[in-house]
CSV table of C-alpha atoms in Angstrom, one decimal:
chain,number,residue,atom,x,y,z
S,1,UNK,CA,-108.0,56.8,33.0
S,2,UNK,CA,-111.0,58.9,33.2
S,3,UNK,CA,-112.1,60.6,36.5
S,4,UNK,CA,-113.9,57.8,38.6
S,5,UNK,CA,-117.0,58.4,40.4
S,6,UNK,CA,-117.2,57.2,43.8
S,7,UNK,CA,-121.0,54.9,44.3
S,8,UNK,CA,-123.6,56.5,46.6
S,9,UNK,CA,-125.6,54.4,49.4
S,10,UNK,CA,-128.3,54.1,47.4
S,11,UNK,CA,-126.0,52.3,44.5
S,12,UNK,CA,-124.8,50.2,47.4
S,13,UNK,CA,-128.3,49.0,48.0
S,14,UNK,CA,-129.7,48.8,44.7
S,15,UNK,CA,-126.4,45.8,44.1
S,16,UNK,CA,-127.4,44.5,47.4
S,17,UNK,CA,-131.3,44.3,46.2
S,18,UNK,CA,-130.4,42.9,43.1
S,19,UNK,CA,-128.2,40.3,44.7
S,20,UNK,CA,-131.1,39.1,47.0
S,21,UNK,CA,-133.5,38.7,44.3
S,22,UNK,CA,-131.3,37.3,41.0
S,23,UNK,CA,-128.1,35.5,43.0
S,24,UNK,CA,-128.7,32.6,41.1
S,25,UNK,CA,-130.3,33.9,38.1
S,26,UNK,CA,-128.6,32.3,34.5
S,27,UNK,CA,-126.7,29.4,37.4
S,28,UNK,CA,-124.5,26.6,34.7
S,29,UNK,CA,-122.3,24.4,35.2
S,30,UNK,CA,-119.6,26.1,33.6
S,31,UNK,CA,-119.6,29.5,36.0
S,32,UNK,CA,-121.9,28.8,38.7
S,33,UNK,CA,-123.0,32.0,40.0
S,34,UNK,CA,-120.3,34.0,37.8
S,35,UNK,CA,-123.3,35.8,35.7
S,36,UNK,CA,-125.4,36.7,38.5
S,37,UNK,CA,-122.8,38.3,40.3
S,38,UNK,CA,-121.0,40.0,37.6
S,39,UNK,CA,-125.2,41.2,36.7
S,40,UNK,CA,-125.1,42.3,40.5
S,41,UNK,CA,-122.2,44.8,40.4
S,42,UNK,CA,-123.0,46.1,36.7
S,43,UNK,CA,-124.9,49.1,37.2
S,44,UNK,CA,-122.1,50.2,40.0
S,45,UNK,CA,-119.6,49.4,37.7
S,46,UNK,CA,-121.6,51.3,35.1
S,47,UNK,CA,-121.3,54.6,37.4
S,48,UNK,CA,-117.6,54.0,38.4
S,49,UNK,CA,-116.5,53.3,34.9
S,50,UNK,CA,-118.8,56.5,33.1
S,51,UNK,CA,-116.6,57.5,30.3
S,52,UNK,CA,-113.9,54.6,30.4
S,53,UNK,CA,-115.1,51.9,28.1
S,54,UNK,CA,-112.4,49.7,28.5
S,55,UNK,CA,-112.1,49.7,31.9
S,56,UNK,CA,-115.6,48.8,32.3
S,57,UNK,CA,-115.5,45.6,30.1
S,58,UNK,CA,-112.0,44.5,32.2
S,59,UNK,CA,-114.2,45.2,35.1
S,60,UNK,CA,-117.4,43.2,33.9
S,61,UNK,CA,-115.0,40.6,32.3
S,62,UNK,CA,-113.3,40.0,36.2
S,63,UNK,CA,-116.7,39.5,37.7
S,64,UNK,CA,-118.3,36.9,35.5
S,65,UNK,CA,-116.0,34.5,36.0
S,66,UNK,CA,-116.7,31.4,38.1
S,67,UNK,CA,-118.2,31.8,41.3
S,68,UNK,CA,-120.0,29.8,43.6
S,69,UNK,CA,-121.2,30.1,47.1
S,70,UNK,CA,-124.1,29.9,49.7
S,71,UNK,CA,-125.8,32.8,48.5
S,72,UNK,CA,-126.9,34.1,52.3
S,73,UNK,CA,-123.9,34.3,54.1
S,74,UNK,CA,-122.1,34.5,50.6
S,75,UNK,CA,-123.5,38.3,50.0
S,76,UNK,CA,-120.6,39.6,51.7
S,77,UNK,CA,-118.3,38.6,48.9
S,78,UNK,CA,-120.4,41.2,46.1
S,79,UNK,CA,-120.5,43.6,48.9
S,80,UNK,CA,-116.4,43.5,49.6
S,81,UNK,CA,-115.9,43.1,46.2
S,82,UNK,CA,-118.1,46.0,45.1
S,83,UNK,CA,-115.8,48.1,47.4
S,84,UNK,CA,-112.4,47.0,46.4
S,85,UNK,CA,-113.9,47.5,42.9
S,86,UNK,CA,-114.7,50.9,43.8
S,87,UNK,CA,-111.6,51.6,45.3
S,88,UNK,CA,-109.7,49.8,42.0
S,89,UNK,CA,-111.1,52.4,40.0
S,90,UNK,CA,-110.0,55.4,42.3
S,91,UNK,CA,-106.4,54.3,42.5
S,92,UNK,CA,-105.4,51.3,40.3
S,93,UNK,CA,-101.6,51.0,42.7
S,94,UNK,CA,-103.6,50.3,45.6
S,95,UNK,CA,-105.7,47.6,45.2
S,96,UNK,CA,-105.2,45.7,41.8
S,97,UNK,CA,-107.1,43.7,39.7
S,98,UNK,CA,-105.7,40.7,41.0
S,99,UNK,CA,-106.3,41.6,44.5
S,100,UNK,CA,-110.1,41.7,43.9
S,101,UNK,CA,-110.1,38.7,42.4
S,102,UNK,CA,-108.0,36.4,44.4
S,103,UNK,CA,-110.4,38.0,47.5
S,104,UNK,CA,-113.5,36.3,45.7
S,105,UNK,CA,-111.7,32.7,44.9
S,106,UNK,CA,-110.5,32.7,48.9
S,107,UNK,CA,-113.8,34.2,50.3
S,108,UNK,CA,-116.0,32.0,48.6
S,109,UNK,CA,-115.0,28.7,49.7
S,110,UNK,CA,-114.9,28.6,53.6
S,111,UNK,CA,-118.3,30.7,53.0
S,112,UNK,CA,-119.7,28.0,51.3
S,113,UNK,CA,-118.5,25.5,53.9
S,114,UNK,CA,-119.8,27.9,56.8
S,115,UNK,CA,-123.4,29.3,54.9
S,116,UNK,CA,-124.4,25.5,54.0
S,117,UNK,CA,-123.7,24.2,57.6
S,118,UNK,CA,-125.1,27.2,59.3
S,119,UNK,CA,-128.0,28.3,57.4
S,120,UNK,CA,-128.9,25.0,54.9
S,121,UNK,CA,-128.1,22.5,57.3
S,122,UNK,CA,-129.0,24.4,61.1
S,123,UNK,CA,-131.5,26.9,61.0
S,124,UNK,CA,-133.5,25.6,58.1
S,125,UNK,CA,-134.0,22.2,59.8
S,126,UNK,CA,-134.7,24.0,63.1
S,127,UNK,CA,-137.0,26.2,61.6
S,128,UNK,CA,-138.7,23.4,59.7
S,129,UNK,CA,-138.8,21.2,62.7
S,130,UNK,CA,-140.8,23.9,64.7
S,131,UNK,CA,-143.4,24.2,61.6
S,132,UNK,CA,-143.7,21.0,61.7
S,133,UNK,CA,-144.6,20.7,64.9
S,134,UNK,CA,-147.0,23.2,64.7
S,135,UNK,CA,-148.7,21.5,61.8
S,136,UNK,CA,-149.0,17.5,63.3
S,137,UNK,CA,-152.4,18.3,64.1
S,138,UNK,CA,-152.6,19.6,60.3
S,139,UNK,CA,-153.0,23.1,60.9
S,140,UNK,CA,-151.8,25.7,58.6
S,141,UNK,CA,-150.0,27.8,60.8
S,142,UNK,CA,-146.8,25.7,60.6
S,143,UNK,CA,-146.2,26.2,57.0
S,144,UNK,CA,-146.8,29.9,57.3
S,145,UNK,CA,-144.6,30.4,60.2
S,146,UNK,CA,-141.8,28.6,58.1
S,147,UNK,CA,-142.4,30.7,55.1
S,148,UNK,CA,-142.0,33.8,56.9
S,149,UNK,CA,-139.6,33.0,59.5
S,150,UNK,CA,-137.3,31.7,56.6
S,151,UNK,CA,-137.3,34.7,54.5
S,152,UNK,CA,-137.3,37.0,57.6
S,153,UNK,CA,-133.7,35.1,58.3
S,154,UNK,CA,-132.3,35.0,54.8
S,155,UNK,CA,-133.4,38.4,53.5
S,156,UNK,CA,-132.4,40.2,56.5
S,157,UNK,CA,-129.0,38.2,56.6
S,158,UNK,CA,-128.6,38.4,52.6
S,159,UNK,CA,-129.0,42.3,52.9
S,160,UNK,CA,-127.0,42.9,56.1
S,161,UNK,CA,-124.0,41.0,55.1
S,162,UNK,CA,-123.8,42.5,51.5
S,163,UNK,CA,-124.0,46.2,52.8
S,164,UNK,CA,-121.5,44.9,55.9
S,165,UNK,CA,-119.0,43.6,53.5
S,166,UNK,CA,-119.5,47.2,51.6
S,167,UNK,CA,-118.5,48.9,54.8
S,168,UNK,CA,-116.0,46.4,55.9
S,169,UNK,CA,-114.0,45.9,52.7
S,170,UNK,CA,-110.8,44.5,53.4
S,171,UNK,CA,-111.5,44.5,57.3
S,172,UNK,CA,-114.2,41.8,56.5
S,173,UNK,CA,-111.6,39.4,55.0
S,174,UNK,CA,-109.4,39.2,58.1
S,175,UNK,CA,-112.6,39.0,60.0
S,176,UNK,CA,-114.1,35.7,58.6
S,177,UNK,CA,-110.7,34.1,57.6
S,178,UNK,CA,-110.2,34.1,61.6
S,179,UNK,CA,-110.2,30.4,61.9
S,180,UNK,CA,-110.9,29.9,66.1
S,181,UNK,CA,-114.3,32.3,65.1
S,182,UNK,CA,-115.3,30.3,62.2
S,183,UNK,CA,-114.7,26.7,64.5
S,184,UNK,CA,-116.4,28.4,67.2
S,185,UNK,CA,-119.5,29.2,64.8
S,186,UNK,CA,-119.8,25.9,63.0
S,187,UNK,CA,-119.3,23.9,66.0
S,188,UNK,CA,-121.6,25.1,68.2
S,189,UNK,CA,-124.3,25.1,65.5
S,190,UNK,CA,-123.7,21.8,64.6
S,191,UNK,CA,-124.2,20.5,68.3
S,192,UNK,CA,-127.4,22.9,68.3
S,193,UNK,CA,-128.5,20.9,65.3
S,194,UNK,CA,-127.5,17.5,66.3
S,195,UNK,CA,-129.8,17.9,69.4
S,196,UNK,CA,-132.7,19.5,67.9
S,197,UNK,CA,-133.0,17.1,65.3
S,198,UNK,CA,-132.9,14.2,67.7
S,199,UNK,CA,-135.8,15.6,69.3
S,200,UNK,CA,-137.9,16.3,65.5
S,201,UNK,CA,-137.0,12.5,64.9
S,202,UNK,CA,-138.3,11.4,68.3
S,203,UNK,CA,-141.6,12.5,67.4
S,204,UNK,CA,-141.7,11.8,63.9
S,205,UNK,CA,-140.5,7.8,63.8
S,206,UNK,CA,-142.4,5.2,64.7
S,207,UNK,CA,-142.3,1.9,65.4
S,208,UNK,CA,-144.3,-0.6,67.7
S,209,UNK,CA,-144.4,-4.3,68.8
S,210,UNK,CA,-148.0,-6.0,68.7
S,211,UNK,CA,-146.3,-8.9,69.4
S,212,UNK,CA,-147.7,-10.2,73.4
S,213,UNK,CA,-147.6,-13.5,75.0
S,214,UNK,CA,-150.6,-14.9,76.6
S,215,UNK,CA,-150.1,-17.7,79.8
S,216,UNK,CA,-153.2,-18.6,81.2
S,217,UNK,CA,-155.2,-15.2,82.8
S,218,UNK,CA,-151.7,-13.3,82.4
S,219,UNK,CA,-150.5,-10.8,79.2
S,220,UNK,CA,-147.1,-10.5,79.1
S,221,UNK,CA,-147.1,-7.3,76.0
S,222,UNK,CA,-143.6,-7.0,74.5
S,223,UNK,CA,-144.3,-3.0,74.0
S,224,UNK,CA,-144.9,-2.3,77.7
S,225,UNK,CA,-141.3,-4.0,78.3
S,226,UNK,CA,-140.0,-1.9,76.2
S,227,UNK,CA,-141.8,1.3,77.4
S,228,UNK,CA,-140.4,0.2,81.0
S,229,UNK,CA,-136.8,0.0,79.8
S,230,UNK,CA,-137.1,3.5,77.6
S,231,UNK,CA,-140.0,5.2,75.9
S,232,UNK,CA,-139.8,5.2,72.6
S,233,UNK,CA,-136.4,2.9,72.4
S,234,UNK,CA,-137.7,0.8,69.4
S,235,UNK,CA,-137.7,3.7,66.8
S,236,UNK,CA,-134.4,5.0,68.2
S,237,UNK,CA,-133.2,1.7,67.7
S,238,UNK,CA,-134.3,1.9,63.6
S,239,UNK,CA,-132.9,5.5,63.2
S,240,UNK,CA,-129.3,4.6,64.9
S,241,UNK,CA,-129.7,1.3,62.6
S,242,UNK,CA,-130.3,3.0,59.7
S,243,UNK,CA,-127.7,5.9,60.0
S,244,UNK,CA,-125.2,3.1,60.5
S,245,UNK,CA,-126.3,1.3,57.4
S,246,UNK,CA,-126.2,4.5,55.5
S,247,UNK,CA,-123.0,6.2,57.2
S,248,UNK,CA,-120.7,2.9,57.9
S,249,UNK,CA,-122.1,0.3,55.6
S,250,UNK,CA,-122.3,2.3,52.8
S,251,UNK,CA,-125.9,1.3,51.8
S,252,UNK,CA,-127.0,3.9,49.2
S,253,UNK,CA,-130.8,5.2,49.8
S,254,UNK,CA,-132.5,2.9,47.5
S,255,UNK,CA,-131.5,0.0,49.1
S,256,UNK,CA,-132.1,0.9,52.7
S,257,UNK,CA,-135.7,2.2,51.6
S,258,UNK,CA,-136.3,-1.1,50.0
S,259,UNK,CA,-135.0,-2.9,53.2
S,260,UNK,CA,-137.1,-1.0,55.5
S,261,UNK,CA,-140.2,-1.7,53.2
S,262,UNK,CA,-139.5,-5.6,53.2
S,263,UNK,CA,-139.2,-5.7,56.8
S,264,UNK,CA,-142.1,-3.7,57.9
S,265,UNK,CA,-143.8,-5.9,55.7
S,266,UNK,CA,-142.6,-9.0,56.8
S,267,UNK,CA,-143.1,-7.9,60.5
S,268,UNK,CA,-146.8,-7.2,59.9
S,269,UNK,CA,-147.4,-10.1,58.1
S,270,UNK,CA,-145.7,-12.2,61.1
S,271,UNK,CA,-148.0,-10.2,63.4
S,272,UNK,CA,-144.8,-8.6,64.9
S,273,UNK,CA,-145.9,-5.3,64.6
N,1,UNK,CA,-140.5,3.6,60.1
N,2,UNK,CA,-139.4,5.2,56.8
N,3,UNK,CA,-138.9,8.8,58.5
N,4,UNK,CA,-136.2,6.9,60.1
N,5,UNK,CA,-134.4,6.8,56.4
N,6,UNK,CA,-134.7,10.4,56.1
N,7,UNK,CA,-133.1,10.9,59.1
N,8,UNK,CA,-130.3,8.4,58.7
N,9,UNK,CA,-129.3,10.6,55.6
N,10,UNK,CA,-129.5,14.0,57.0
N,11,UNK,CA,-127.7,12.5,60.4
N,12,UNK,CA,-124.8,11.5,57.0
N,13,UNK,CA,-124.4,14.7,56.3
N,14,UNK,CA,-124.4,16.3,59.6
N,15,UNK,CA,-122.4,14.4,62.0
N,16,UNK,CA,-118.5,14.4,61.5
N,17,UNK,CA,-117.2,12.1,64.3
N,18,UNK,CA,-118.3,9.4,65.2
N,19,UNK,CA,-119.1,10.7,69.1
N,20,UNK,CA,-121.4,13.5,67.9
N,21,UNK,CA,-124.2,10.8,67.3
N,22,UNK,CA,-124.4,11.1,71.2
N,23,UNK,CA,-125.8,14.7,71.0
N,24,UNK,CA,-128.7,12.8,68.4
N,25,UNK,CA,-129.3,10.2,71.2
N,26,UNK,CA,-129.6,13.3,74.1
N,27,UNK,CA,-132.1,15.3,72.0
N,28,UNK,CA,-134.0,12.1,71.0
N,29,UNK,CA,-133.8,10.9,74.9
N,30,UNK,CA,-135.0,14.2,76.2
N,31,UNK,CA,-137.9,14.5,74.1
N,32,UNK,CA,-139.5,11.4,74.8
N,33,UNK,CA,-138.4,11.6,78.8
N,34,UNK,CA,-139.0,15.0,79.5
N,35,UNK,CA,-141.7,15.5,76.6
N,36,UNK,CA,-140.5,18.9,76.5
N,37,UNK,CA,-141.1,21.1,73.3
N,38,UNK,CA,-138.9,21.7,70.6
N,39,UNK,CA,-138.1,25.4,71.5
N,40,UNK,CA,-137.4,24.3,74.8
N,41,UNK,CA,-135.0,21.7,73.4
N,42,UNK,CA,-133.4,24.8,71.4
N,43,UNK,CA,-132.0,26.6,74.7
N,44,UNK,CA,-131.0,23.1,75.9
N,45,UNK,CA,-128.6,22.5,72.9
N,46,UNK,CA,-127.6,26.3,73.0
N,47,UNK,CA,-126.4,25.8,76.9
N,48,UNK,CA,-124.8,22.1,75.3
N,49,UNK,CA,-123.1,24.3,72.5
N,50,UNK,CA,-122.1,26.7,75.0
N,51,UNK,CA,-120.5,24.4,77.0
N,52,UNK,CA,-118.9,22.5,74.6
N,53,UNK,CA,-117.0,26.0,72.8
N,54,UNK,CA,-116.3,27.0,76.5
N,55,UNK,CA,-114.5,23.4,77.3
N,56,UNK,CA,-112.7,23.1,74.1
N,57,UNK,CA,-111.4,26.8,74.4
N,58,UNK,CA,-110.2,26.4,78.2
N,59,UNK,CA,-107.7,23.7,76.7
N,60,UNK,CA,-106.0,26.5,74.4
N,61,UNK,CA,-107.2,23.7,71.9
N,62,UNK,CA,-105.3,24.4,68.4
N,63,UNK,CA,-107.7,24.3,65.9
N,64,UNK,CA,-106.9,22.7,62.9
N,65,UNK,CA,-108.4,23.8,59.5
N,66,UNK,CA,-111.0,21.3,58.2
N,67,UNK,CA,-112.0,20.3,54.8
N,68,UNK,CA,-114.0,22.7,53.1
N,69,UNK,CA,-116.4,21.7,50.1
N,70,UNK,CA,-117.9,24.0,47.9
């Protein structure tokens, strides 16, 4: 073994930026994000194994294996791996190659689960719904708001988690494997997401009844009666029935799409809606 | 009417247990009855989430691992 060099802060930062911009480059079904993962670490590995060609070859082939996670929260994994690789080069007996691999593999699953529900499933819809709310009158502010806020959230999360991952090294494994913390975070965000989506759906889904009975002087509008029970009770029913059909009756999206179109057309022809 | 389809698909992905649909209805009803903004609704949602987590925590609930997809 040659003398291994330790990484400076700048090297880690460079790897972090590489991950931020290229975490999905050369993605394929065989290795998913494996190639991007390897290339993220490559510059640092080249520095670590400057005079050790075999070591570099091993380290690189170790890091282009199958890897798939949610890239934002998941950026903690290349950070941790970088720290472990550095330690491995310094003292192979404390951190062996097996440990690096298993750390990577055990973290990518849970982080993909948390990250997808947290960022893609919750924060993204929340930001989108705020943006859509701003743009209902046709103003472009909502679009700009979404682009800026989403980039601000993801870029800072990716950079922060990469650097934190490197700092924490093995400690991060313990922290993120804490089942209770993970449970709290995911449940809380599921609840927030559901309530907010309920609010967004209320302003987006529209349905009304045009039918009214006329008897002599008096006109009884069905819509007015429904509004007295609860405002927009009809769209809520439509949404819940759609959800029921998709989730419980296992209807395909296309089937429901056709059903809604036919139902709407029929109702309009019959002058009910 | 067609947005209902989009929300049905979204709900299918998010709702893990059937009772959670109540939260969706809560958000809906708050929005149309109180006519608050989405941002205001976020704070209500945060309060509900905090209450839920605290209540669950107090029971000393043992958390079972849930299936995680990649």
